[in-house]
Tab-separated table of C-alpha atoms and ligand atoms in Angstrom:
chain	number	residue	atom	x	y	z
A	90	MET	CA	-2.757	-34.700	2.529
A	91	ARG	CA	-3.400	-33.627	6.126
A	92	VAL	CA	-1.424	-30.424	6.720
A	93	LEU	CA	-0.725	-28.483	9.924
A	94	LEU	CA	-0.632	-24.719	9.369
A	95	THR	CA	1.232	-22.827	12.082
A	96	GLY	CA	0.047	-19.214	11.947
A	97	GLY	CA	-2.975	-20.432	9.967
A	98	SER	CA	-5.246	-17.601	11.177
A	99	GLY	CA	-2.946	-14.954	9.729
A	100	PHE	CA	-3.108	-13.104	6.436
A	101	ILE	CA	-1.320	-15.675	4.287
A	102	GLY	CA	-2.140	-18.773	6.367
A	103	SER	CA	-5.903	-18.196	6.165
A	104	HIS	CA	-5.750	-18.092	2.354
A	105	VAL	CA	-3.503	-21.171	2.292
A	106	ALA	CA	-6.021	-23.053	4.463
A	107	VAL	CA	-8.852	-22.343	2.011
A	108	ALA	CA	-6.679	-23.200	-1.012
A	109	LEU	CA	-5.637	-26.501	0.567
A	110	ALA	CA	-9.244	-27.464	1.252
A	111	ALA	CA	-10.221	-26.522	-2.328
A	112	ALA	CA	-7.477	-28.820	-3.605
A	113	GLY	CA	-8.798	-31.754	-1.587
A	114	HIS	CA	-6.390	-31.547	1.353
A	115	GLU	CA	-7.196	-31.302	5.069
A	116	PRO	CA	-5.780	-28.293	6.940
A	117	LEU	CA	-5.360	-28.079	10.714
A	118	ILE	CA	-4.504	-24.766	12.353
A	119	VAL	CA	-2.398	-23.698	15.324
A	120	ASP	CA	-2.248	-19.964	15.983
A	121	ASP	CA	-1.793	-17.982	19.179
A	122	LEU	CA	-3.801	-15.034	17.746
A	123	SER	CA	-0.929	-12.680	18.589
A	124	ASN	CA	-1.486	-10.999	15.203
A	125	SER	CA	-4.897	-12.265	14.069
A	126	ARG	CA	-8.444	-12.611	15.308
A	127	GLY	CA	-10.361	-15.619	16.558
A	128	GLY	CA	-13.214	-15.157	14.064
A	129	VAL	CA	-10.925	-15.905	11.110
A	130	VAL	CA	-11.136	-19.672	11.618
A	131	GLU	CA	-14.938	-19.589	11.302
A	132	ARG	CA	-14.606	-17.721	7.996
A	133	ILE	CA	-12.015	-20.207	6.763
A	134	ARG	CA	-14.423	-23.059	7.640
A	135	GLU	CA	-17.237	-21.300	5.787
A	136	LEU	CA	-15.129	-20.879	2.627
A	137	ALA	CA	-13.549	-24.327	2.889
A	138	ARG	CA	-16.915	-25.979	3.596
A	139	MET	CA	-15.301	-28.352	6.052
A	140	PRO	CA	-14.744	-28.557	9.816
A	141	ILE	CA	-11.134	-27.473	10.232
A	142	PRO	CA	-9.570	-28.377	13.599
A	143	ALA	CA	-7.964	-25.340	15.205
A	144	LEU	CA	-5.976	-24.798	18.390
A	145	VAL	CA	-5.289	-21.393	19.942
A	146	ALA	CA	-1.741	-21.814	21.237
A	147	ASP	CA	1.790	-20.603	20.848
A	148	VAL	CA	3.661	-23.243	18.830
A	149	ARG	CA	6.365	-23.060	21.500
A	150	ASP	CA	3.828	-24.622	23.875
A	151	GLU	CA	4.950	-28.014	22.636
A	152	ALA	CA	2.843	-30.022	25.096
A	153	SER	CA	-0.435	-28.446	23.892
A	154	VAL	CA	0.455	-28.719	20.205
A	155	SER	CA	1.593	-32.305	20.687
A	156	GLU	CA	-1.731	-33.204	22.321
A	157	PHE	CA	-3.594	-31.495	19.441
A	158	LEU	CA	-1.587	-33.437	16.858
A	159	ALA	CA	-2.103	-36.717	18.670
A	160	ALA	CA	-5.865	-36.094	18.779
A	161	HIS	CA	-6.167	-35.614	15.002
A	162	GLY	CA	-4.493	-38.643	13.509
A	163	ARG	CA	-1.636	-38.724	11.047
A	164	VAL	CA	-0.375	-35.370	9.784
A	165	ASP	CA	1.597	-35.518	6.519
A	166	ALA	CA	3.190	-32.083	6.361
A	167	VAL	CA	3.553	-28.687	8.048
A	168	VAL	CA	3.311	-25.236	6.524
A	169	HIS	CA	5.210	-23.119	9.017
A	170	LEU	CA	3.909	-19.550	8.784
A	171	ALA	CA	3.886	-18.594	12.484
A	172	GLY	CA	6.221	-15.786	13.412
A	173	LEU	CA	6.614	-12.070	13.923
A	174	LYS	CA	6.948	-9.981	10.758
A	175	ALA	CA	7.059	-6.253	11.503
A	176	VAL	CA	10.374	-4.982	10.202
A	177	GLY	CA	10.502	-1.790	12.315
A	178	GLU	CA	9.559	-3.673	15.497
A	179	SER	CA	12.379	-6.154	14.811
A	180	VAL	CA	14.894	-3.280	14.715
A	181	ALA	CA	13.559	-1.900	18.021
A	182	ASP	CA	13.310	-5.291	19.787
A	183	PRO	CA	15.693	-7.754	18.079
A	184	VAL	CA	15.810	-10.136	21.045
A	185	ARG	CA	12.059	-10.741	20.832
A	186	TYR	CA	12.278	-11.358	17.092
A	187	TYR	CA	15.175	-13.790	17.293
A	188	ASP	CA	13.509	-15.489	20.263
A	189	VAL	CA	10.028	-15.941	18.779
A	190	ASN	CA	10.972	-16.696	15.175
A	191	LEU	CA	13.877	-19.032	15.864
A	192	SER	CA	12.469	-20.819	18.904
A	193	SER	CA	9.081	-21.303	17.192
A	194	THR	CA	10.822	-23.013	14.293
A	195	LEU	CA	12.861	-25.238	16.612
A	196	ALA	CA	9.701	-26.172	18.517
A	197	VAL	CA	7.938	-27.069	15.251
A	198	LEU	CA	10.904	-29.202	14.173
A	199	ARG	CA	10.896	-31.078	17.500
A	200	LEU	CA	7.138	-31.628	17.238
A	201	MET	CA	7.547	-32.917	13.677
A	202	SER	CA	10.213	-35.329	14.801
A	203	ALA	CA	8.086	-36.569	17.722
A	204	HIS	CA	5.083	-37.146	15.430
A	205	GLY	CA	6.957	-38.670	12.491
A	206	ILE	CA	6.295	-35.721	10.140
A	207	ASP	CA	9.118	-35.143	7.645
A	208	ALA	CA	7.699	-32.598	5.187
A	209	MET	CA	7.666	-28.827	5.577
A	210	VAL	CA	6.924	-25.721	3.572
A	211	PHE	CA	8.393	-22.641	5.233
A	212	SER	CA	7.319	-18.995	4.844
A	213	SER	CA	10.565	-17.335	3.838
A	214	SER	CA	11.002	-13.950	2.246
A	215	ALA	CA	12.761	-12.182	-0.586
A	216	THR	CA	14.460	-10.244	2.187
A	217	VAL	CA	17.010	-13.124	2.467
A	218	TYR	CA	18.641	-11.841	-0.753
A	219	GLY	CA	19.812	-8.769	1.198
A	220	SER	CA	21.287	-5.903	-0.771
A	221	ALA	CA	23.752	-7.815	-2.967
A	222	GLY	CA	21.443	-9.387	-5.546
A	223	THR	CA	21.070	-8.511	-9.200
A	224	MET	CA	17.583	-8.260	-10.714
A	225	PRO	CA	15.646	-10.378	-11.190
A	226	LEU	CA	16.519	-12.159	-7.935
A	227	ALA	CA	17.118	-15.851	-8.589
A	228	GLU	CA	17.226	-18.668	-6.034
A	229	ASP	CA	20.810	-19.643	-6.849
A	230	GLY	CA	22.029	-16.096	-6.060
A	231	ALA	CA	23.760	-15.218	-2.786
A	232	VAL	CA	21.685	-14.939	0.358
A	233	GLY	CA	22.457	-13.489	3.796
A	234	ALA	CA	24.711	-10.544	2.924
A	235	GLY	CA	23.397	-7.052	3.593
A	236	ILE	CA	20.015	-8.037	5.061
A	237	ALA	CA	18.691	-4.751	6.395
A	238	ASN	CA	17.016	-5.818	9.657
A	239	PRO	CA	16.722	-8.528	12.357
A	240	TYR	CA	13.396	-9.786	10.945
A	241	GLY	CA	15.072	-10.548	7.634
A	242	ARG	CA	18.001	-12.213	9.360
A	243	THR	CA	15.618	-14.561	11.220
A	244	LYS	CA	14.337	-15.761	7.822
A	245	TYR	CA	17.883	-16.324	6.588
A	246	MET	CA	18.873	-18.123	9.807
A	247	ILE	CA	15.795	-20.346	9.653
A	248	GLU	CA	16.610	-21.328	6.071
A	249	GLU	CA	20.102	-22.328	7.271
A	250	ILE	CA	18.602	-24.372	10.131
A	251	LEU	CA	16.315	-26.143	7.661
A	252	ARG	CA	19.247	-26.910	5.352
A	253	ASP	CA	21.046	-28.509	8.328
A	254	VAL	CA	18.002	-30.584	9.254
A	255	CYS	CA	17.720	-31.833	5.682
A	256	ALA	CA	21.435	-32.708	5.683
A	257	ALA	CA	21.050	-34.664	8.931
A	258	GLU	CA	17.860	-36.487	7.897
A	259	PRO	CA	17.919	-37.583	4.248
A	260	SER	CA	14.191	-38.314	4.208
A	261	PHE	CA	13.314	-34.744	5.316
A	262	ARG	CA	11.580	-32.717	2.580
A	263	CYS	CA	11.565	-28.955	2.887
A	264	THR	CA	10.811	-26.047	0.597
A	265	ALA	CA	11.320	-22.447	1.688
A	266	LEU	CA	9.012	-20.221	-0.305
A	267	ARG	CA	10.577	-16.798	-0.703
A	268	TYR	CA	7.571	-14.484	-0.949
A	269	PHE	CA	8.058	-11.119	-2.591
A	270	ASN	CA	5.407	-8.526	-1.581
A	271	PRO	CA	2.138	-10.282	-0.706
A	272	VAL	CA	-0.975	-8.137	-1.294
A	273	GLY	CA	-4.699	-8.527	-1.997
A	274	ALA	CA	-7.396	-10.494	-0.260
A	275	HIS	CA	-9.834	-13.366	-0.811
A	276	PRO	CA	-12.328	-12.431	-3.568
A	277	SER	CA	-15.217	-13.282	-1.208
A	278	GLY	CA	-14.342	-10.290	0.983
A	279	LEU	CA	-14.197	-12.670	3.976
A	280	LEU	CA	-10.404	-12.892	4.393
A	281	GLY	CA	-7.663	-10.311	4.099
A	282	GLU	CA	-4.801	-8.654	5.876
A	283	ASP	CA	-5.951	-7.602	9.322
A	284	PRO	CA	-2.895	-6.904	11.479
A	285	LEU	CA	-3.515	-5.792	15.032
A	286	GLY	CA	-0.862	-3.038	14.981
A	287	VAL	CA	-0.235	0.065	12.849
A	288	PRO	CA	0.406	-0.852	9.196
A	289	ASN	CA	3.757	0.007	7.652
A	290	ASN	CA	3.671	-1.941	4.393
A	291	LEU	CA	2.643	0.099	1.398
A	292	MET	CA	-0.728	-1.390	0.414
A	293	PRO	CA	-2.316	-1.302	3.888
A	294	VAL	CA	-1.216	2.340	4.191
A	295	VAL	CA	-2.647	3.185	0.749
A	296	ALA	CA	-5.874	1.386	1.688
A	297	LYS	CA	-6.217	3.438	4.869
A	298	VAL	CA	-5.759	6.641	2.878
A	299	ALA	CA	-8.404	5.489	0.360
A	300	GLY	CA	-10.715	4.777	3.293
A	301	GLY	CA	-10.135	8.209	4.828
A	302	ILE	CA	-8.447	6.797	7.941
A	303	LEU	CA	-5.077	8.363	7.064
A	304	ASP	CA	-4.641	11.722	5.320
A	305	SER	CA	-1.988	10.826	2.740
A	306	VAL	CA	0.581	8.269	1.670
A	307	SER	CA	4.148	9.222	2.453
A	308	ILE	CA	6.248	8.116	-0.541
A	309	PHE	CA	9.657	7.026	0.701
A	310	GLY	CA	12.086	8.239	-1.952
A	311	THR	CA	11.498	9.843	-5.335
A	312	ASP	CA	15.052	9.828	-6.647
A	313	TYR	CA	15.613	6.106	-7.195
A	314	PRO	CA	16.969	5.031	-10.609
A	315	THR	CA	13.546	3.692	-11.608
A	316	ARG	CA	10.943	4.625	-14.242
A	317	ASP	CA	9.280	7.253	-12.050
A	318	GLY	CA	11.878	7.664	-9.258
A	319	THR	CA	9.908	5.701	-6.619
A	320	GLY	CA	10.835	2.233	-5.331
A	321	GLU	CA	9.799	-0.799	-7.385
A	322	ARG	CA	8.620	-4.099	-5.893
A	323	ASP	CA	7.050	-7.362	-6.992
A	324	TYR	CA	3.496	-7.360	-5.573
A	325	VAL	CA	2.041	-10.863	-5.608
A	326	HIS	CA	-1.654	-11.604	-4.934
A	327	VAL	CA	-2.214	-13.660	-1.775
A	328	GLN	CA	-4.524	-15.999	-3.723
A	329	ASP	CA	-1.647	-16.781	-6.121
A	330	LEU	CA	0.653	-17.289	-3.118
A	331	ALA	CA	-1.849	-19.674	-1.530
A	332	ARG	CA	-1.969	-21.741	-4.717
A	333	GLY	CA	1.848	-21.771	-4.685
A	334	HIS	CA	1.816	-23.431	-1.261
A	335	VAL	CA	-0.473	-26.183	-2.480
A	336	ARG	CA	1.851	-26.826	-5.427
A	337	ALA	CA	4.946	-26.738	-3.180
A	338	LEU	CA	3.402	-29.292	-0.793
A	339	GLU	CA	2.442	-31.557	-3.678
A	340	GLU	CA	5.960	-31.393	-5.188
A	341	LEU	CA	8.036	-31.739	-1.988
A	342	ALA	CA	11.168	-33.848	-2.569
A	343	PRO	CA	13.917	-34.965	-0.146
A	344	GLY	CA	16.348	-32.201	0.770
A	345	PHE	CA	16.141	-28.427	1.073
A	346	ASP	CA	14.884	-26.263	-1.736
A	347	ALA	CA	14.112	-22.546	-2.004
A	348	VAL	CA	11.617	-21.167	-4.505
A	349	ASN	CA	10.593	-17.577	-5.221
A	350	LEU	CA	6.904	-16.694	-5.279
A	351	GLY	CA	6.505	-13.441	-7.183
A	352	THR	CA	5.111	-12.141	-10.444
A	353	GLY	CA	8.433	-11.172	-11.984
A	354	GLU	CA	6.926	-7.760	-12.799
A	355	PRO	CA	8.073	-4.732	-10.805
A	356	ALA	CA	5.578	-1.996	-9.924
A	357	SER	CA	6.431	1.395	-8.451
A	358	VAL	CA	4.920	3.108	-5.423
A	359	LEU	CA	3.101	5.476	-7.793
A	360	ASP	CA	1.782	2.461	-9.782
A	361	VAL	CA	0.318	1.060	-6.545
A	362	ILE	CA	-1.276	4.376	-5.593
A	363	ARG	CA	-2.776	4.723	-9.079
A	364	ALA	CA	-4.049	1.122	-9.166
A	365	TYR	CA	-5.633	1.468	-5.726
A	366	GLY	CA	-7.189	4.793	-6.716
A	367	ASP	CA	-8.744	3.129	-9.773
A	368	ALA	CA	-9.979	0.119	-7.765
A	369	SER	CA	-11.519	2.201	-4.982
A	370	GLY	CA	-12.701	5.160	-7.015
A	371	ARG	CA	-11.139	7.353	-4.329
A	372	GLU	CA	-8.519	10.023	-4.656
A	373	ILE	CA	-5.314	9.026	-2.868
A	374	PRO	CA	-3.287	12.070	-1.770
A	375	TYR	CA	0.427	11.543	-1.313
A	376	ARG	CA	3.477	13.408	-0.063
A	377	LEU	CA	6.966	13.045	-1.460
A	378	ASN	CA	9.447	12.141	1.265
A	379	ALA	CA	13.022	11.029	1.832
A	380	ARG	CA	14.083	7.433	1.279
A	381	ARG	CA	13.390	4.961	4.108
A	382	PRO	CA	16.696	3.636	5.512
A	383	GLY	CA	17.432	0.058	4.411
A	384	ASP	CA	15.126	0.121	1.353
A	385	LEU	CA	16.315	-1.177	-2.022
A	386	ALA	CA	15.506	0.778	-5.175
A	387	VAL	CA	14.124	-2.306	-6.928
A	388	ALA	CA	13.344	-5.931	-5.987
A	389	PHE	CA	11.571	-8.452	-8.196
A	390	ALA	CA	11.604	-12.172	-8.664
A	391	ASP	CA	13.083	-14.512	-11.207
A	392	VAL	CA	10.023	-16.710	-11.600
A	393	GLU	CA	11.495	-19.416	-13.808
A	394	LYS	CA	12.162	-21.957	-11.014
A	395	ALA	CA	8.600	-21.767	-9.644
A	396	ALA	CA	7.265	-22.364	-13.157
A	397	ARG	CA	9.675	-25.234	-13.832
A	398	GLU	CA	9.544	-27.044	-10.467
A	399	LEU	CA	6.057	-26.217	-9.223
A	400	GLY	CA	4.227	-25.526	-12.472
A	401	TRP	CA	3.216	-22.275	-10.767
A	402	THR	CA	2.946	-18.817	-12.263
A	403	ALA	CA	1.209	-15.813	-10.753
A	404	GLU	CA	-2.055	-15.230	-12.594
A	405	LEU	CA	-3.560	-12.225	-10.840
A	406	THR	CA	-2.565	-8.596	-11.398
A	407	LEU	CA	-1.927	-5.595	-9.182
A	408	ALA	CA	-5.364	-4.317	-10.277
A	409	ASP	CA	-6.922	-7.605	-9.057
A	410	ALA	CA	-5.103	-7.264	-5.719
A	411	CYS	CA	-6.288	-3.670	-5.221
A	412	ARG	CA	-9.889	-4.594	-6.125
A	413	ASP	CA	-9.919	-7.541	-3.714
A	414	ASP	CA	-8.189	-5.631	-0.929
A	415	TRP	CA	-10.685	-2.770	-1.271
A	416	ARG	CA	-13.637	-5.189	-1.254
A	417	TRP	CA	-12.304	-6.807	1.938
A	418	ARG	CA	-11.814	-3.454	3.660
A	419	GLN	CA	-15.292	-2.253	2.665
A	420	ALA	CA	-16.773	-5.491	3.981
A	421	THR	CA	-14.957	-5.216	7.324
A	422	ALA	CA	-15.438	-1.480	7.849
A	423	ASP	CA	-17.399	-0.764	11.035
B	585	LIG	P1	0.455	-12.687	9.997
B	585	LIG	O1	1.021	-11.972	11.168
B	585	LIG	O2	-0.859	-12.243	9.463
B	585	LIG	O3	0.373	-14.255	10.280
B	585	LIG	C1	1.222	-14.905	11.189
B	585	LIG	C2	0.329	-15.644	12.188
B	585	LIG	O4	1.157	-16.344	13.089
B	585	LIG	C3	-0.550	-14.707	13.002
B	585	LIG	O5	-1.906	-15.143	12.911
B	585	LIG	C4	-0.036	-14.828	14.420
B	585	LIG	O6	-1.081	-14.719	15.381
B	585	LIG	C5	0.613	-16.203	14.391
B	585	LIG	N1	1.733	-16.400	15.293
B	585	LIG	C6	2.810	-15.592	15.504
B	585	LIG	N2	3.661	-16.143	16.391
B	585	LIG	C7	3.109	-17.343	16.741
B	585	LIG	C8	3.499	-18.384	17.620
B	585	LIG	N3	4.648	-18.324	18.315
B	585	LIG	N4	2.698	-19.466	17.747
B	585	LIG	C9	1.528	-19.557	17.053
B	585	LIG	N5	1.114	-18.601	16.224
B	585	LIG	C10	1.890	-17.499	16.065
B	585	LIG	O7	1.565	-12.648	8.858
B	585	LIG	P2	1.500	-13.108	7.341
B	585	LIG	O8	1.642	-11.911	6.512
B	585	LIG	O9	0.360	-14.032	7.153
B	585	LIG	O10	2.869	-13.904	7.270
B	585	LIG	C11	2.943	-15.306	7.427
B	585	LIG	C12	4.399	-15.706	7.330
B	585	LIG	O11	4.926	-15.263	6.078
B	585	LIG	C13	5.290	-15.070	8.394
B	585	LIG	O12	6.245	-16.015	8.795
B	585	LIG	C14	5.957	-13.924	7.672
B	585	LIG	O13	7.208	-13.595	8.220
B	585	LIG	C15	6.103	-14.517	6.270
B	585	LIG	N6	6.198	-13.497	5.227
B	585	LIG	C16	5.251	-12.518	5.160
B	585	LIG	C17	5.366	-11.523	4.208
B	585	LIG	C18	4.374	-10.385	4.153
B	585	LIG	O14	4.713	-9.322	3.645
B	585	LIG	N7	3.139	-10.587	4.611
B	585	LIG	C19	6.432	-11.547	3.301
B	585	LIG	C20	7.373	-12.579	3.388
B	585	LIG	C21	7.245	-13.548	4.377
B	586	LIG	C1	7.116	-1.318	-0.550
B	586	LIG	C2	7.575	-0.036	-1.250
B	586	LIG	C3	8.759	1.450	0.185
B	586	LIG	C4	5.344	2.328	2.824
B	586	LIG	C5	8.659	-5.540	3.440
B	586	LIG	C6	9.649	-6.373	4.212
B	586	LIG	C7	9.819	-7.704	3.555
B	586	LIG	C8	8.472	-8.394	3.348
B	586	LIG	C9	7.489	-7.508	2.666
B	586	LIG	C10	7.956	-9.811	5.182
B	586	LIG	C11	8.985	0.399	-0.894
B	586	LIG	C12	7.462	2.077	-0.243
B	586	LIG	C13	6.182	1.838	1.822
B	586	LIG	C14	4.980	3.698	2.805
B	586	LIG	C15	6.265	3.964	0.784
B	586	LIG	N1	7.832	-8.711	4.579
B	586	LIG	N2	6.627	2.642	0.828
B	586	LIG	N3	5.475	4.473	1.768
B	586	LIG	O1	9.876	-2.903	2.231
B	586	LIG	O2	9.461	-4.081	0.008
B	586	LIG	O3	9.166	-5.317	2.122
B	586	LIG	O4	7.420	-6.247	3.341
B	586	LIG	O5	8.705	-10.696	4.951
B	586	LIG	O6	10.668	-8.433	4.362
B	586	LIG	O7	10.895	-5.682	4.270
B	586	LIG	O8	7.532	-3.580	1.531
B	586	LIG	O9	5.321	-2.544	1.613
B	586	LIG	O10	7.082	-1.773	3.267
B	586	LIG	O11	7.336	-1.188	0.866
B	586	LIG	O12	6.698	4.713	-0.119
B	586	LIG	O13	4.275	4.212	3.685
B	586	LIG	O14	6.707	1.021	-0.821
B	586	LIG	O15	9.776	2.409	0.266
B	586	LIG	O16	9.540	0.972	-2.034
B	586	LIG	P1	9.122	-3.890	1.456
B	586	LIG	P2	6.757	-2.277	1.900
């Protein structure tokens, strides 16, 4: 299958590109490098051992992307990962988030229509379940109510747009993959999470403390009704996620579908700090702080549908993710 990856130079897209190549598919990449670096594509090519066509462009520049598609022959499917993802930034600048995330998706849909591509895997998020869900979160549960921020609402709105497109075009095949908390890095140490801004997700913060770049981890909330009082999440290794995309592409069927990608196993903030401490051999100081507004106590996936429909189950552990993340950060340290 020849597959266009929008946002293919990013954290998840770069791992998906390598996984696709390993499974015998041909990735093509469009990325505007707004949150990734140009050198990533060379590393993807090295790991994939194939010449992967790549265009540096905003997907909303439909003329450039159209020319790129026309130059590379028939494309069978799109994995649409491009978008903005910083939750705090989306609260501060909602117009930019709605603009980029929604208009990028509409541009990709128009491009697909113009080039006769009717298959898409979309990067959705567990955030679409909002605050109403019961654990574990299952795909047939309610979505949309109580989403805590504009970023999360863009994911919900895009899922609704994709449902409408599938209703209008019976041949259209689309799966929204609802990622839980992606972590880890490629075991080679060549790919990992490398955002251009200040990190605010837990593992990048913990990693910076382990590396001595930050003094301590601020734990947001110690009075949750959880095993140790800190928030629990479902941390899924990016290599497992990447494999999930390959399976989703291979199993695409007409209509809209949503599938969770998670481990089904919740881990607390203290579990993550301990696991990263073990992986890095470094002490990780932390401070106990107030809850972060909008955070849930617990969120983890019902993984039954992914197993049944995609034959996919997460195989790697939190310890694997910490080891690979640490290796990547050591390899990229200046
Ligand atoms: P990332 O920022 O590393 O990757 C996104 C890539 O898209 C970046 O390389 C960026 O340069 C590119 N991009 C952004 N806007 C673009 C545009 N208009 N045109 C072309 N390229 C553009 O993020 P990621 O963690 O790899 O996430 C990939 C997708 O998965 C995103 O849609 C994100 O919302 C979603 N997602 C991520 C997480 C997470 O925690 N990482 C969780 C759930 C869902
Ligand atoms: C995890 C846990 C925090 C930072 C977010 C988005 C979600 C998805 C994944 C894209 C929570 C705690 C965190 C810190 C802490 N992204 N924490 N100190 O909030 O589950 O999900 O990223 O789609 O949409 O909302 O992930 O990594 O920010 O937090 O104590 O410095 O770590 O309270 O319990 P979250 P996270």
